[in-house]
PDB file of C-alpha atoms in Angstrom:
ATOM      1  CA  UNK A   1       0.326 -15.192  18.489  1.00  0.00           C
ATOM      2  CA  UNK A   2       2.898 -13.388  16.587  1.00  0.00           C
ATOM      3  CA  UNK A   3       4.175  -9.912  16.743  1.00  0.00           C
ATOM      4  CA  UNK A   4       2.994  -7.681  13.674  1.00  0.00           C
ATOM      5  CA  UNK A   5       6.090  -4.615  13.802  1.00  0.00           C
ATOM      6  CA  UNK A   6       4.453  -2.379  11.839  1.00  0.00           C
ATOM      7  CA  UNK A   7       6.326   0.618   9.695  1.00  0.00           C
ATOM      8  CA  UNK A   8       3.572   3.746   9.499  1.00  0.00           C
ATOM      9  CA  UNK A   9       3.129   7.332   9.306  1.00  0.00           C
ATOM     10  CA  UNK A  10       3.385   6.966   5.409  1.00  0.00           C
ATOM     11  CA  UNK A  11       0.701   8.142   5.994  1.00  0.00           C
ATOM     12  CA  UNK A  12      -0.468   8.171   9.418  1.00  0.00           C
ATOM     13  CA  UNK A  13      -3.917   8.229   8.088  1.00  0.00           C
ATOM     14  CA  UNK A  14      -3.553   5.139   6.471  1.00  0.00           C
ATOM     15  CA  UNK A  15      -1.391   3.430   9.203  1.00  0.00           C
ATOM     16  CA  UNK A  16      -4.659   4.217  11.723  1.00  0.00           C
ATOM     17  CA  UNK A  17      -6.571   2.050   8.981  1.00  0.00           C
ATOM     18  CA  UNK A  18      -3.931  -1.030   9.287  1.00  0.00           C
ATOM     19  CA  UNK A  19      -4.480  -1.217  13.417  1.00  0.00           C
ATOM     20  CA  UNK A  20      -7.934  -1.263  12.949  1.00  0.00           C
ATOM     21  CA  UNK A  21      -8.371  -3.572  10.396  1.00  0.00           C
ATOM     22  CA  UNK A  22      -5.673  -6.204  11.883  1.00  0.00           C
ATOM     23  CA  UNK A  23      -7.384  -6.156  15.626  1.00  0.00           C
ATOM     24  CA  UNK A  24     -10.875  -6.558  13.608  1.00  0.00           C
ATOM     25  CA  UNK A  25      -9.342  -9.712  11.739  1.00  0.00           C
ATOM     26  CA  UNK A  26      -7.887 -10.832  14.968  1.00  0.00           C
ATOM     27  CA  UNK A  27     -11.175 -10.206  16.852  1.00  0.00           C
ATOM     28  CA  UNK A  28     -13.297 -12.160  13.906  1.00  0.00           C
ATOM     29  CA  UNK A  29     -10.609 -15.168  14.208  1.00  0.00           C
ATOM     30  CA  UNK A  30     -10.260 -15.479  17.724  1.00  0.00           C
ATOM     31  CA  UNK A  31     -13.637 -13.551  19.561  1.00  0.00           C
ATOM     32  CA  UNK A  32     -13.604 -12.179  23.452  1.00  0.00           C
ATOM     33  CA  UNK A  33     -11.527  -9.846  24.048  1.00  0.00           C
ATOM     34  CA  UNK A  34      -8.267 -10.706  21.392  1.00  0.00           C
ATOM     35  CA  UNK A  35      -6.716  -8.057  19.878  1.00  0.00           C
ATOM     36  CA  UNK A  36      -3.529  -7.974  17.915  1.00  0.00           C
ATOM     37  CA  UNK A  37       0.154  -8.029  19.492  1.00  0.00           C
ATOM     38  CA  UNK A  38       1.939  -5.245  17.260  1.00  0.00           C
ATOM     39  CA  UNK A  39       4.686  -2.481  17.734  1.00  0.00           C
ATOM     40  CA  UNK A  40       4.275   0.260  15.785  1.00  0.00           C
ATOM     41  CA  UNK A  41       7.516   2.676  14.598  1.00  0.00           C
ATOM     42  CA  UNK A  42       5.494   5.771  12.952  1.00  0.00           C
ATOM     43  CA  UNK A  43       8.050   8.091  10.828  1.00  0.00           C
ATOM     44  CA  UNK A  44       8.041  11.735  10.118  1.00  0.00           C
ATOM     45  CA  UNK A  45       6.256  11.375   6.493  1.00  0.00           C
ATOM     46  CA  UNK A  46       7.469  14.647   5.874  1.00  0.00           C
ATOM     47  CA  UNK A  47      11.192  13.883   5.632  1.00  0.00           C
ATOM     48  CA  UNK A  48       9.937  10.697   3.356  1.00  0.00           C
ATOM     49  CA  UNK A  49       7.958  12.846   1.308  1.00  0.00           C
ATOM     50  CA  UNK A  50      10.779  15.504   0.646  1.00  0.00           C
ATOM     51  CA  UNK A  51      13.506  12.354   0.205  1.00  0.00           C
ATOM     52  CA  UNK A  52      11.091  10.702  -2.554  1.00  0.00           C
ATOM     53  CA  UNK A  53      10.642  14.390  -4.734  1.00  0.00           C
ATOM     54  CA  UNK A  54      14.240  14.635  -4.556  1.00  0.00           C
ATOM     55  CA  UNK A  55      15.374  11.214  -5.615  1.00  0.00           C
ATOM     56  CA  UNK A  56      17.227  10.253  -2.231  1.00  0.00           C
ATOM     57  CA  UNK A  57      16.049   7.038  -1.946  1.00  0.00           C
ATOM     58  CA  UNK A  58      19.110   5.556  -0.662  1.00  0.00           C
ATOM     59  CA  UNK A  59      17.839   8.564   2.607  1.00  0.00           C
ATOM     60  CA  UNK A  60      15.022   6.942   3.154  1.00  0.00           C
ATOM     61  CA  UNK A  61      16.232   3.397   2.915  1.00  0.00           C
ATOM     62  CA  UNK A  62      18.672   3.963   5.922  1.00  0.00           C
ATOM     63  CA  UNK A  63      15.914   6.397   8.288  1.00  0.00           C
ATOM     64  CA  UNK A  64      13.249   2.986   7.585  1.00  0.00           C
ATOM     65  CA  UNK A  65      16.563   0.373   7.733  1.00  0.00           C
ATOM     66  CA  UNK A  66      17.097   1.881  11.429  1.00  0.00           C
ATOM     67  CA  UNK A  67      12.924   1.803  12.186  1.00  0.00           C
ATOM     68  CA  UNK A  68      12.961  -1.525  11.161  1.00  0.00           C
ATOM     69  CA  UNK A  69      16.133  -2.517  13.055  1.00  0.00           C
ATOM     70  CA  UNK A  70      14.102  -0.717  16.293  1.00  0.00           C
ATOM     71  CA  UNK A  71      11.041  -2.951  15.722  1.00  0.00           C
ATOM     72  CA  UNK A  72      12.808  -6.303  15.348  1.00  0.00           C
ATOM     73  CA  UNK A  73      15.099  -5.335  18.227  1.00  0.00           C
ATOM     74  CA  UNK A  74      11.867  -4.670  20.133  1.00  0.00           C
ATOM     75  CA  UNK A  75      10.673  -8.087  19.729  1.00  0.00           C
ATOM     76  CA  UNK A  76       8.368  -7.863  16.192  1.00  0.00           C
ATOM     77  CA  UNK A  77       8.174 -11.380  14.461  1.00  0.00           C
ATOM     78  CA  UNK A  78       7.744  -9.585  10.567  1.00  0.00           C
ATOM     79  CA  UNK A  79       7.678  -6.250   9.070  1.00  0.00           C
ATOM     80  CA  UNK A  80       4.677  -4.605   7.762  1.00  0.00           C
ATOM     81  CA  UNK A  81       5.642  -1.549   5.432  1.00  0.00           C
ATOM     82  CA  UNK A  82       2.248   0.621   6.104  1.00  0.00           C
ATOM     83  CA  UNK A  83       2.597   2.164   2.224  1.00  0.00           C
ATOM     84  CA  UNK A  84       3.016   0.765  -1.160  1.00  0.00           C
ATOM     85  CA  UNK A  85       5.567   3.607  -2.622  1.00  0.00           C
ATOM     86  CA  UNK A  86       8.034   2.714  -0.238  1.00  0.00           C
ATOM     87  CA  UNK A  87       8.379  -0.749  -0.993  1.00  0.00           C
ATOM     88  CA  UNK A  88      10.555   0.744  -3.798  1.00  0.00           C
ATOM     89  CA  UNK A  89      13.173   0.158  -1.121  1.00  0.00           C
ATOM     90  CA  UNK A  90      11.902  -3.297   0.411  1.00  0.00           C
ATOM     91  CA  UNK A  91      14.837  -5.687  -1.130  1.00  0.00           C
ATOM     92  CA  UNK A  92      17.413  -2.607   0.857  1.00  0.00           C
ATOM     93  CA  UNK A  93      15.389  -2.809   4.437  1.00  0.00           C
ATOM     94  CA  UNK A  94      15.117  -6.767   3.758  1.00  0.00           C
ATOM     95  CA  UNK A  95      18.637  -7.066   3.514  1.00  0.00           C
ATOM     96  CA  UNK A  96      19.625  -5.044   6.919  1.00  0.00           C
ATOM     97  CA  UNK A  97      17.519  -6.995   8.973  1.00  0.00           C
ATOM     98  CA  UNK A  98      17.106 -10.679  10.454  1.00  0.00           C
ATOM     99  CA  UNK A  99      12.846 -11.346  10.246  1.00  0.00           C
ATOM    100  CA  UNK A 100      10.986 -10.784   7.345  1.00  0.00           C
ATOM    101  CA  UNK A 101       8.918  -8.694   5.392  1.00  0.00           C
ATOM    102  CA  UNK A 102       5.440  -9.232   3.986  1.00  0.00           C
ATOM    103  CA  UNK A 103       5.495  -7.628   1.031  1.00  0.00           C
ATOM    104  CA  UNK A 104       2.054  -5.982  -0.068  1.00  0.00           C
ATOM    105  CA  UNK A 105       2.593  -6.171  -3.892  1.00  0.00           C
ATOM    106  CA  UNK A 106       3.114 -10.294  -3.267  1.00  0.00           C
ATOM    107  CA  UNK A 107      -0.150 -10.655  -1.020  1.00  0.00           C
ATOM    108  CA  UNK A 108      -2.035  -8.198  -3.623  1.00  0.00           C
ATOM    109  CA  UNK A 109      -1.055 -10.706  -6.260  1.00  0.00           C
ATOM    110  CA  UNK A 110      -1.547 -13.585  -4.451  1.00  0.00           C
ATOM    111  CA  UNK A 111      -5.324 -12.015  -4.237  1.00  0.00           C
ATOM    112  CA  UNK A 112      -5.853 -11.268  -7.674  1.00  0.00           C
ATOM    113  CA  UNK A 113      -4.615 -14.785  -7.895  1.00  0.00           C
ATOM    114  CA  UNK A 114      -7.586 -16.015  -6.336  1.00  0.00           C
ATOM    115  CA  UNK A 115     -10.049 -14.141  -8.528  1.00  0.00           C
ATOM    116  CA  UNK A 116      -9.198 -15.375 -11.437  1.00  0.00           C
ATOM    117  CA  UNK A 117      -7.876 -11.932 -12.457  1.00  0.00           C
ATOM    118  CA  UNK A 118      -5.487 -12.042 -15.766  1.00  0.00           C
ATOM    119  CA  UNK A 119      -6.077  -8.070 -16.878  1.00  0.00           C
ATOM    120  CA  UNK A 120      -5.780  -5.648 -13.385  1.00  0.00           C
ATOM    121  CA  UNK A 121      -5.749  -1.562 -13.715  1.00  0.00           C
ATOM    122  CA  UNK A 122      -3.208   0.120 -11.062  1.00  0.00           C
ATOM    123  CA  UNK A 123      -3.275   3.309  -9.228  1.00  0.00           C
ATOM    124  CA  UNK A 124      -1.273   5.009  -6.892  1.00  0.00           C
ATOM    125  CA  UNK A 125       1.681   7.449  -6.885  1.00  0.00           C
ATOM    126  CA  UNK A 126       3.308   7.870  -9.717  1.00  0.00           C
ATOM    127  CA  UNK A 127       6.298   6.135  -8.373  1.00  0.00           C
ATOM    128  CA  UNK A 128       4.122   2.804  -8.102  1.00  0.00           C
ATOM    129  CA  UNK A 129       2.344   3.356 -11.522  1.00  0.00           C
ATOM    130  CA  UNK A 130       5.542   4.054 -13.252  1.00  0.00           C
ATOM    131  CA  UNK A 131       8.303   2.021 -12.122  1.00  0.00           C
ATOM    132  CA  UNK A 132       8.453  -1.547 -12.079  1.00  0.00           C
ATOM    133  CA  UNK A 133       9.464  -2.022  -8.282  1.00  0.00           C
ATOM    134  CA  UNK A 134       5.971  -3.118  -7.698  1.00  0.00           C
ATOM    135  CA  UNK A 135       4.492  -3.676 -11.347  1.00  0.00           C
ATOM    136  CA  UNK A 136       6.763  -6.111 -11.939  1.00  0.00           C
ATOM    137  CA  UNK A 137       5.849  -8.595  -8.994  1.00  0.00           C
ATOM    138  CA  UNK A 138       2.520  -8.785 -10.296  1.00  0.00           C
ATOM    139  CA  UNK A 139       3.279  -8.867 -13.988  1.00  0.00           C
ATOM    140  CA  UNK A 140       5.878 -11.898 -12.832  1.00  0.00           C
ATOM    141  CA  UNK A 141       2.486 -13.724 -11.431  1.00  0.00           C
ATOM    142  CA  UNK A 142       1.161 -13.757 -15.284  1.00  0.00           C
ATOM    143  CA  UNK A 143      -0.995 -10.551 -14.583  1.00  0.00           C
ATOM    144  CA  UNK A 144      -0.947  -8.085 -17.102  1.00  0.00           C
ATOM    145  CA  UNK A 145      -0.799  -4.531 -15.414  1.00  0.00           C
ATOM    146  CA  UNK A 146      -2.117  -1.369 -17.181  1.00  0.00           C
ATOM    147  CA  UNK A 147      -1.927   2.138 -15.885  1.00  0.00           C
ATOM    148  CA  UNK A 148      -4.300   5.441 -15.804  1.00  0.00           C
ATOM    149  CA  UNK A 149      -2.460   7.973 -19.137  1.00  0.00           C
ATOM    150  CA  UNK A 150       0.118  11.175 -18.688  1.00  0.00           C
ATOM    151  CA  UNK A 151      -2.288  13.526 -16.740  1.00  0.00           C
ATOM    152  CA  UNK A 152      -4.448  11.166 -15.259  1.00  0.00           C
ATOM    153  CA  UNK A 153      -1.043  10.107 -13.396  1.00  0.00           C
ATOM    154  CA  UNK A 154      -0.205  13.505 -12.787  1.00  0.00           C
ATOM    155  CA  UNK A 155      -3.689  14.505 -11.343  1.00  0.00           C
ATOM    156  CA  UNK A 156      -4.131  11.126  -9.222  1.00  0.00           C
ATOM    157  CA  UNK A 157      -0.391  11.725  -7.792  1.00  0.00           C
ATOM    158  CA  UNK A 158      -1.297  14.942  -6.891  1.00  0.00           C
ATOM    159  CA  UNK A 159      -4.427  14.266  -4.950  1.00  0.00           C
ATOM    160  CA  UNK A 160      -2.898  11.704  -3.027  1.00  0.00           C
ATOM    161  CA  UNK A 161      -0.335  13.786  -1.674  1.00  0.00           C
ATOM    162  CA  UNK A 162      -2.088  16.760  -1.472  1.00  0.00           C
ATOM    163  CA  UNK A 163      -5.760  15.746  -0.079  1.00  0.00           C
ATOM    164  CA  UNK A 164      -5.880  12.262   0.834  1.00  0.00           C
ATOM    165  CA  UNK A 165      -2.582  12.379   2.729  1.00  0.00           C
ATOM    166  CA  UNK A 166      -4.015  15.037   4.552  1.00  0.00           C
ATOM    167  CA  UNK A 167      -7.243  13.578   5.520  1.00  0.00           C
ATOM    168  CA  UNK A 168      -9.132  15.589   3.023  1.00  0.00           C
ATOM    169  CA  UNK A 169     -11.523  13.334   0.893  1.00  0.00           C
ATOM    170  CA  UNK A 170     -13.336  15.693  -1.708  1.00  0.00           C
ATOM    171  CA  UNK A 171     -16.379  14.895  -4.072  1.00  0.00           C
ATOM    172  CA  UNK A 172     -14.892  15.991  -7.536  1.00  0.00           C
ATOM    173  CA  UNK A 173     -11.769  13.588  -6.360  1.00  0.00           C
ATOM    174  CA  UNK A 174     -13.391  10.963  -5.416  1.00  0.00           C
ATOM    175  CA  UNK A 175     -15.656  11.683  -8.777  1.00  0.00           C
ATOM    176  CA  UNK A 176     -12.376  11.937 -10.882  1.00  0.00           C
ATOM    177  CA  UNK A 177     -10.825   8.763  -9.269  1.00  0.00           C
ATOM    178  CA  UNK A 178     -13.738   6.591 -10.138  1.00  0.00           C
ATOM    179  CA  UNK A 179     -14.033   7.822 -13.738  1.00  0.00           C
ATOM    180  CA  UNK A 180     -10.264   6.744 -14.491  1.00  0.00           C
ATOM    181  CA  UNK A 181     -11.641   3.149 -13.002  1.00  0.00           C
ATOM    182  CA  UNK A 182     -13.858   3.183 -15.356  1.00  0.00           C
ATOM    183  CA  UNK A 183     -11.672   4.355 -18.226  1.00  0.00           C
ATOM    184  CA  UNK A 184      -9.136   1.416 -17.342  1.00  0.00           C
ATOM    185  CA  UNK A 185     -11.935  -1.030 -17.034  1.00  0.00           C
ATOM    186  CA  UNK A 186     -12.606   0.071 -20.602  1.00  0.00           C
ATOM    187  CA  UNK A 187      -9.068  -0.587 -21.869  1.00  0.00           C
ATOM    188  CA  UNK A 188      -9.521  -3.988 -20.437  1.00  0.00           C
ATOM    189  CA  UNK A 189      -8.916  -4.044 -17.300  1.00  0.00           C
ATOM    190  CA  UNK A 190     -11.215  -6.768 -15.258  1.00  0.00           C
ATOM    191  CA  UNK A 191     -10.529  -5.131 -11.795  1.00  0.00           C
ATOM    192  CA  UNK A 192      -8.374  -2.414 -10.705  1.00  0.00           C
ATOM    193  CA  UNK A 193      -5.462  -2.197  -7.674  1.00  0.00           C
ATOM    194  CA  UNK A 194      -6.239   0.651  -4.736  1.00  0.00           C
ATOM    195  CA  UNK A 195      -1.829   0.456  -4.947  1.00  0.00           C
ATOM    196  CA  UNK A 196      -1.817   3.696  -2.890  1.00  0.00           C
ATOM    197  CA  UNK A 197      -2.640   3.073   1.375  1.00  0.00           C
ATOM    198  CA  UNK A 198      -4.990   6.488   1.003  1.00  0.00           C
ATOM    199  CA  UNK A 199      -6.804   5.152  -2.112  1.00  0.00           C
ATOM    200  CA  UNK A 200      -9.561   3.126  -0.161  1.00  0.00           C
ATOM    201  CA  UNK A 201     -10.051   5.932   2.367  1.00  0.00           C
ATOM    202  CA  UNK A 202     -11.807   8.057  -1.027  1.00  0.00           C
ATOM    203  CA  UNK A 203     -13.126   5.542  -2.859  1.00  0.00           C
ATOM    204  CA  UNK A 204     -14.291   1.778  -2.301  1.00  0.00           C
ATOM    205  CA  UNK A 205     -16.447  -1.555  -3.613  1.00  0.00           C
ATOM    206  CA  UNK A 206     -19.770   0.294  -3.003  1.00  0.00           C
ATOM    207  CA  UNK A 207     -18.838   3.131  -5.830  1.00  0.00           C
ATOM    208  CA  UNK A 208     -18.542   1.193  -8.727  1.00  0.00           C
ATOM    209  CA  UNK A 209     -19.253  -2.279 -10.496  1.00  0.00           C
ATOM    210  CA  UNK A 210     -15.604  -2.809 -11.521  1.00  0.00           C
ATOM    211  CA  UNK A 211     -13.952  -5.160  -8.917  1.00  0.00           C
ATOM    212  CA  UNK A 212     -11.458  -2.933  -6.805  1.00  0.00           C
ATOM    213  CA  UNK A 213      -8.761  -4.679  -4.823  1.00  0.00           C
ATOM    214  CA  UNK A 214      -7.751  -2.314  -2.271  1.00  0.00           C
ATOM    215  CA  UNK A 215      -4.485  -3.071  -0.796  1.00  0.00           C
ATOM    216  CA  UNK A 216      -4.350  -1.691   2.596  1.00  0.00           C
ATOM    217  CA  UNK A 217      -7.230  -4.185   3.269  1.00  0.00           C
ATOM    218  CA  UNK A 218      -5.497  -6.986   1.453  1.00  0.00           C
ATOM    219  CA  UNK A 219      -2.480  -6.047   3.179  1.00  0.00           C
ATOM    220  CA  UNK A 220      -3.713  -5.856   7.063  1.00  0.00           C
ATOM    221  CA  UNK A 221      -6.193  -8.808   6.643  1.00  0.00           C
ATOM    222  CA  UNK A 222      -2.745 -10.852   5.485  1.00  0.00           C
ATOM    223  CA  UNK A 223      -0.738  -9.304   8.206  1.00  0.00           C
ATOM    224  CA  UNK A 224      -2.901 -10.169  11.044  1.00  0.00           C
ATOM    225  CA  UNK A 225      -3.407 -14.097   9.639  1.00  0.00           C
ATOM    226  CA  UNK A 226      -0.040 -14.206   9.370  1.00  0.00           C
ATOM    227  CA  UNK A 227       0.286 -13.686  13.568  1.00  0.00           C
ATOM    228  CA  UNK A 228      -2.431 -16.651  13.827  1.00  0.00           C
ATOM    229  CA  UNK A 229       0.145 -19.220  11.991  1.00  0.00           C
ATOM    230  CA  UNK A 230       1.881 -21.900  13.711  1.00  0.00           C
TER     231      UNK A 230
END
């Protein structure tokens, strides 16, 4: 078995979700008593947080270029970047070290891939709905990507980093977030991305009849098969 190094705290919330869900995959794969063989390097989300609002990104590439260098020199086989927004700064961290990254915008494609999907809705911060750093990959993939309007952006942005990244899942949020899903299914859209690690912790499959591909899930289920390959 391979060694998942796993980059978290972004948030930790969601980073708790990825150990759980990889050691369930492993533990569905393999039975007994297996469990997953990862190293986890959690960060201070707060100096993220303040380093993405102020355009630093070249800050946080070099405090995640030194966690990842700590988690390959500490014996991890691949990199696991527990967040989508930061991936704005995958090719940079990708380029410092010597294993590699699974990217979660490539296995996210790679699933909407697989069901047939040609038309996909996106949320997330509005870094990831906005720029093309992960758009882009998909879009490459022959997947048209469409994204919630001005305020809807603004609002969803704002609940991510304000509620969900604090553990705080509200009604009216959750009630708000799944009427936006349904707006974008409406525009076309024949399932819609969960492109924020928080996303699935408010809202999920069982709240709506548009197809939701939530990528923490797609993300950890990957990660852990990954450790299982020859």
């Amino acid at each position: 078995m391979k060694t998942i190094g796993l980059l978290g705290g972004m948030s930790w919330e969601s980073s708790a979700g990825y150990y759980k869900l990889i050691n369930e995959t492993i533990k569905t794969e393999l039975g007994g008593l297996h469990s997953a063989k990862c190293i986890l390097f959690s960060v201070d989300f707060q100096e993220i947080e303040t380093y993405q609002f102020s355009n630093q990104w070249d800050k946080s590439a070099e405090l995640l270029t030194d966690a990842c260098l700590s988690l390959e020199k500490a014996g991890a086989d691949y990199i696991v970047i527990c967040t989508n927004t930061m991936h704005k700064v995958a090719e940079v961290l990708q380029q410092k070290i010597n294993i590699p990254i699974l990217h979660i915008a490539k296995v996210t494609s790679a699933e909407l891939k697989r069901n047939k999907i040609k038309k996909v809705g996106l949320l997330g911060t509005k870094f990831t709905m906005e720029e093309n750093f992960y758009k882009q990959i998909i879009e490459n993939d022959g997947i048209e990507v469409i994204i919630p309007n001005q305020n809807d952006r603004d609002k969803i942005s704002k609940i991510i980093y304000e509620e969900l990244c604090l553990g705080e899942l509200k009604e009216k949020s959750k009630q708000f977030y799944l009427e936006v899903v349904d707006r974008l299914h409406q525009q076309g859209a024949q399932g819609v991305i969960l492109g924020c690690t928080e996303i699935g912790m408010l809202i999920s499959k069982s709240d709506t009849a548009v197809p939701l591909f939530d990528t923490t899930k797609i993300h950890a289920v990957e990660a852990a098969l990954k450790s299982l390959e020859k």
